[in-house]
Amino acid sequence: GAVVSQHPSRVICKSGTSVKIECRSLDFQATTMFWYRQFPKQSLMLMATSNEGSKATYEQGVEKDKFLINHASLTLSTLTVTSAHPEDSSFYICSAIWTGAMNTEAFFGQGTRLTVV
Amino acid sequence: AQTVTQSQPEMSVQEAETVTLSCTYDTSESDYYLFWYKQPPSRQMILVIRQEAYKQQNATENRFSVNFQKAAKSFSLKISDSQLGDAAMYFCAYKGVSGTYKYIFGTGTRLKVLA
């Protein structure tokens, strides 16, 4: 299957700082990327959907000014957690699809464990 | 809105035995896709099996097969000859064929494989 690379896999940052997480599709053009947050022993909670070249669509309850998403190219989307606080500590996962085919499946990055101290 | 329900938070199976994980969903769409994803301790999401709703034949991938009952909106996963490496969280997911291409995930079932 296709490869989606997410970086970094782990990051620790100080409260009040910002941290950027990258999601790259290595061998296909990702017209749409999704960002999820996963709490321990829980399911994936969709935060936002981003389409290349346009503004991300955020799910209800997700602060778009705190979680900045940029999808400037067909192979890269970034999630920036601004002014991070301990409650933002979580596991963040991206996935990418190519919407050129109806039966396309989503490919997932390895995830990023964010710890805010 | 579509919903996906996994009613078994945790399941256990003896090595080499068979186990079935349940999933039900709700949708008003006639065409869609259903998936089972595995999330091992590494937390990398791995696609196990996929089913297109317009196909009546149940999907099969080696030891993994599904029982897709469209009228009942049921999509269970059967794992045969369970192996220790099958231990993981399993998520059932739904994807429509139009709109945002969002995946809707169930709450997951933790599968333990006993040696």
GROMACS .gro file of C-alpha atoms in nm:
model
  232
    1GLY     CA    1   0.000   0.000   0.000
    2ALA     CA    2   0.086   0.364  -0.019
    3VAL     CA    3   0.307   0.524   0.245
    4VAL     CA    4   0.224   0.819   0.464
    5SER     CA    5   0.505   0.950   0.679
    6GLN     CA    6   0.432   1.153   0.990
    7HIS     CA    7   0.700   1.345   1.174
    8PRO     CA    8   0.796   1.370   1.452
    9SER     CA    9   0.684   1.048   1.617
   10ARG     CA   10   0.730   1.198   1.962
   11VAL     CA   11   0.763   1.555   2.079
   12ILE     CA   12   0.782   1.720   2.416
   13CYS     CA   13   0.727   2.093   2.434
   14LYS     CA   14   0.690   2.354   2.701
   15SER     CA   15   0.354   2.502   2.782
   16GLY     CA   16   0.289   2.813   2.575
   17THR     CA   17   0.505   2.713   2.281
   18SER     CA   18   0.391   2.593   1.941
   19VAL     CA   19   0.469   2.263   1.778
   20LYS     CA   20   0.435   2.158   1.416
   21ILE     CA   21   0.356   1.806   1.298
   22GLU     CA   22   0.414   1.707   0.937
   23CYS     CA   23   0.225   1.452   0.732
   24ARG     CA   24   0.369   1.351   0.395
   25SER     CA   25   0.236   1.116   0.130
   26LEU     CA   26   0.550   0.959  -0.012
   27ASP     CA   27   0.429   0.783  -0.323
   28PHE     CA   28   0.094   0.932  -0.417
   29GLN     CA   29  -0.078   1.266  -0.441
   30ALA     CA   30  -0.297   1.325  -0.140
   31THR     CA   31  -0.585   1.542  -0.246
   32THR     CA   32  -0.738   1.513   0.098
   33MET     CA   33  -0.578   1.468   0.437
   34PHE     CA   34  -0.740   1.412   0.771
   35TRP     CA   35  -0.614   1.490   1.119
   36TYR     CA   36  -0.724   1.286   1.416
   37ARG     CA   37  -0.669   1.298   1.787
   38GLN     CA   38  -0.670   0.981   1.990
   39PHE     CA   39  -0.695   0.969   2.367
   40PRO     CA   40  -0.568   0.661   2.553
   41LYS     CA   41  -0.779   0.353   2.489
   42GLN     CA   42  -1.023   0.551   2.278
   43SER     CA   43  -1.113   0.578   1.914
   44LEU     CA   44  -0.987   0.827   1.661
   45MET     CA   45  -1.157   1.162   1.684
   46LEU     CA   46  -1.158   1.354   1.358
   47MET     CA   47  -1.033   1.707   1.408
   48ALA     CA   48  -1.031   1.844   1.055
   49THR     CA   49  -1.030   1.765   0.687
   50SER     CA   50  -0.792   1.947   0.457
   51ASN     CA   51  -0.797   1.964   0.082
   52GLU     CA   52  -0.493   2.074  -0.110
   53GLY     CA   53  -0.494   2.445  -0.173
   54SER     CA   54  -0.798   2.530   0.035
   55LYS     CA   55  -0.883   2.601   0.396
   56ALA     CA   56  -0.932   2.310   0.629
   57THR     CA   57  -1.277   2.213   0.747
   58TYR     CA   58  -1.284   2.170   1.122
   59GLU     CA   59  -1.513   1.944   1.317
   60GLN     CA   60  -1.744   2.093   1.572
   61GLY     CA   61  -1.567   2.177   1.895
   62VAL     CA   62  -1.218   2.191   1.746
   63GLU     CA   63  -1.054   2.531   1.782
   64LYS     CA   64  -0.919   2.629   1.443
   65ASP     CA   65  -0.702   2.903   1.589
   66LYS     CA   66  -0.532   2.653   1.818
   67PHE     CA   67  -0.493   2.375   1.565
   68LEU     CA   68  -0.367   2.535   1.245
   69ILE     CA   69  -0.374   2.311   0.942
   70ASN     CA   70  -0.198   2.383   0.617
   71HIS     CA   71  -0.220   2.166   0.306
   72ALA     CA   72  -0.014   2.365   0.061
   73SER     CA   73   0.089   2.079  -0.165
   74LEU     CA   74  -0.041   1.743  -0.277
   75THR     CA   75   0.215   1.564  -0.063
   76LEU     CA   76   0.233   1.766   0.257
   77SER     CA   77  -0.006   1.875   0.529
   78THR     CA   78   0.097   2.026   0.859
   79LEU     CA   79  -0.078   2.057   1.192
   80THR     CA   80   0.049   2.330   1.422
   81VAL     CA   81  -0.061   2.324   1.782
   82THR     CA   82  -0.031   2.685   1.892
   83SER     CA   83   0.027   2.797   2.249
   84ALA     CA   84   0.018   2.437   2.361
   85HIS     CA   85  -0.106   2.347   2.708
   86PRO     CA   86  -0.092   2.020   2.900
   87GLU     CA   87  -0.448   1.937   2.799
   88ASP     CA   88  -0.331   1.930   2.437
   89SER     CA   89  -0.112   1.632   2.519
   90SER     CA   90  -0.239   1.347   2.307
   91PHE     CA   91  -0.168   1.117   2.017
   92TYR     CA   92  -0.224   1.282   1.680
   93ILE     CA   93  -0.267   1.081   1.360
   94CYS     CA   94  -0.294   1.193   1.001
   95SER     CA   95  -0.434   1.004   0.708
   96ALA     CA   96  -0.434   1.076   0.339
   97ILE     CA   97  -0.639   0.974   0.039
   98TRP     CA   98  -0.643   1.040  -0.329
   99THR     CA   99  -0.994   1.129  -0.425
  100GLY     CA  100  -0.945   1.046  -0.791
  101ALA     CA  101  -1.097   0.704  -0.739
  102MET     CA  102  -1.419   0.623  -0.556
  103ASN     CA  103  -1.281   0.319  -0.383
  104THR     CA  104  -0.970   0.482  -0.252
  105GLU     CA  105  -0.871   0.388   0.097
  106ALA     CA  106  -0.709   0.609   0.355
  107PHE     CA  107  -0.347   0.555   0.447
  108PHE     CA  108  -0.233   0.649   0.793
  109GLY     CA  109   0.080   0.805   0.929
  110GLN     CA  110   0.258   0.651   1.226
  111GLY     CA  111   0.117   0.908   1.464
  112THR     CA  112   0.276   1.171   1.687
  113ARG     CA  113   0.274   1.158   2.062
  114LEU     CA  114   0.266   1.514   2.192
  115THR     CA  115   0.350   1.583   2.553
  116VAL     CA  116   0.316   1.938   2.681
  117VAL     CA  117   0.497   2.004   3.007
  118ALA     CA  118  -2.561   1.121   1.005
  119GLN     CA  119  -2.379   0.794   0.985
  120THR     CA  120  -2.278   0.609   1.298
  121VAL     CA  121  -2.064   0.303   1.367
  122THR     CA  122  -2.110   0.091   1.678
  123GLN     CA  123  -1.877  -0.170   1.822
  124SER     CA  124  -2.046  -0.322   2.123
  125GLN     CA  125  -1.754  -0.536   2.242
  126PRO     CA  126  -1.492  -0.324   2.423
  127GLU     CA  127  -1.272  -0.629   2.473
  128MET     CA  128  -1.252  -0.985   2.344
  129SER     CA  129  -1.022  -1.275   2.417
  130VAL     CA  130  -0.936  -1.574   2.203
  131GLN     CA  131  -0.713  -1.872   2.248
  132GLU     CA  132  -0.426  -1.902   2.006
  133ALA     CA  133  -0.528  -2.099   1.694
  134GLU     CA  134  -0.897  -2.051   1.768
  135THR     CA  135  -1.149  -1.835   1.584
  136VAL     CA  136  -1.299  -1.509   1.705
  137THR     CA  137  -1.564  -1.278   1.565
  138LEU     CA  138  -1.571  -0.903   1.627
  139SER     CA  139  -1.904  -0.727   1.582
  140CYS     CA  140  -1.982  -0.399   1.412
  141THR     CA  141  -2.309  -0.235   1.324
  142TYR     CA  142  -2.363   0.090   1.143
  143ASP     CA  143  -2.636   0.325   1.044
  144THR     CA  144  -2.664   0.508   0.715
  145SER     CA  145  -2.921   0.623   0.465
  146GLU     CA  146  -2.680   0.585   0.176
  147SER     CA  147  -2.709   0.287  -0.056
  148ASP     CA  148  -2.345   0.280  -0.159
  149TYR     CA  149  -2.051   0.302   0.079
  150TYR     CA  150  -1.738   0.124   0.198
  151LEU     CA  151  -1.670  -0.055   0.522
  152PHE     CA  152  -1.329  -0.128   0.669
  153TRP     CA  153  -1.165  -0.306   0.956
  154TYR     CA  154  -0.845  -0.148   1.081
  155LYS     CA  155  -0.599  -0.297   1.326
  156GLN     CA  156  -0.404  -0.079   1.567
  157PRO     CA  157  -0.127  -0.273   1.741
  158PRO     CA  158   0.071  -0.131   2.037
  159SER     CA  159   0.283   0.068   1.791
  160ARG     CA  160  -0.042   0.258   1.718
  161GLN     CA  161   0.012   0.240   1.342
  162MET     CA  162  -0.327   0.194   1.178
  163ILE     CA  163  -0.322  -0.106   0.946
  164LEU     CA  164  -0.599  -0.192   0.702
  165VAL     CA  165  -0.718  -0.547   0.760
  166ILE     CA  166  -1.002  -0.580   0.514
  167ARG     CA  167  -1.237  -0.373   0.301
  168GLN     CA  168  -1.591  -0.433   0.177
  169GLU     CA  169  -1.777  -0.243  -0.092
  170ALA     CA  170  -2.147  -0.223  -0.010
  171TYR     CA  171  -2.254  -0.296  -0.367
  172LYS     CA  172  -2.075  -0.631  -0.358
  173GLN     CA  173  -2.278  -0.913  -0.210
  174GLN     CA  174  -1.979  -1.141  -0.173
  175ASN     CA  175  -1.807  -1.119   0.161
  176ALA     CA  176  -1.448  -1.000   0.149
  177THR     CA  177  -1.172  -1.236   0.254
  178GLU     CA  178  -0.803  -1.177   0.320
  179ASN     CA  179  -0.619  -1.490   0.426
  180ARG     CA  180  -0.727  -1.560   0.787
  181PHE     CA  181  -0.958  -1.259   0.795
  182SER     CA  182  -1.309  -1.260   0.657
  183VAL     CA  183  -1.620  -1.053   0.703
  184ASN     CA  184  -1.988  -1.129   0.733
  185PHE     CA  185  -2.155  -0.835   0.562
  186GLN     CA  186  -2.529  -0.817   0.612
  187LYS     CA  187  -2.641  -0.503   0.428
  188ALA     CA  188  -3.007  -0.518   0.526
  189ALA     CA  189  -2.916  -0.562   0.890
  190LYS     CA  190  -2.634  -0.305   0.862
  191SER     CA  191  -2.395  -0.546   1.020
  192PHE     CA  192  -2.028  -0.597   0.936
  193SER     CA  193  -1.850  -0.851   1.156
  194LEU     CA  194  -1.487  -0.959   1.130
  195LYS     CA  195  -1.387  -1.321   1.171
  196ILE     CA  196  -1.027  -1.404   1.253
  197SER     CA  197  -0.940  -1.769   1.203
  198ASP     CA  198  -0.639  -1.950   1.344
  199SER     CA  199  -0.567  -1.657   1.576
  200GLN     CA  200  -0.205  -1.570   1.629
  201LEU     CA  201  -0.031  -1.379   1.906
  202GLY     CA  202   0.040  -1.103   1.655
  203ASP     CA  203  -0.331  -1.046   1.607
  204ALA     CA  204  -0.354  -0.889   1.952
  205ALA     CA  205  -0.448  -0.526   1.894
  206MET     CA  206  -0.729  -0.274   1.890
  207TYR     CA  207  -0.964  -0.331   1.600
  208PHE     CA  208  -1.168  -0.045   1.459
  209CYS     CA  209  -1.461  -0.075   1.224
  210ALA     CA  210  -1.496   0.220   0.988
  211TYR     CA  211  -1.748   0.355   0.738
  212LYS     CA  212  -1.683   0.574   0.437
  213GLY     CA  213  -1.944   0.719   0.205
  214VAL     CA  214  -1.890   0.759  -0.168
  215SER     CA  215  -1.963   1.127  -0.188
  216GLY     CA  216  -1.901   1.443   0.001
  217THR     CA  217  -1.603   1.476   0.228
  218TYR     CA  218  -1.467   1.119   0.214
  219LYS     CA  219  -1.460   1.120   0.593
  220TYR     CA  220  -1.410   0.796   0.772
  221ILE     CA  221  -1.637   0.729   1.067
  222PHE     CA  222  -1.479   0.500   1.323
  223GLY     CA  223  -1.634   0.280   1.585
  224THR     CA  224  -1.510   0.287   1.942
  225GLY     CA  225  -1.289  -0.015   1.893
  226THR     CA  226  -1.253  -0.366   2.030
  227ARG     CA  227  -0.939  -0.472   2.212
  228LEU     CA  228  -0.849  -0.826   2.114
  229LYS     CA  229  -0.634  -1.034   2.346
  230VAL     CA  230  -0.482  -1.357   2.218
  231LEU     CA  231  -0.405  -1.612   2.485
  232ALA     CA  232  -0.114  -1.851   2.441
   0.00000   0.00000   0.00000
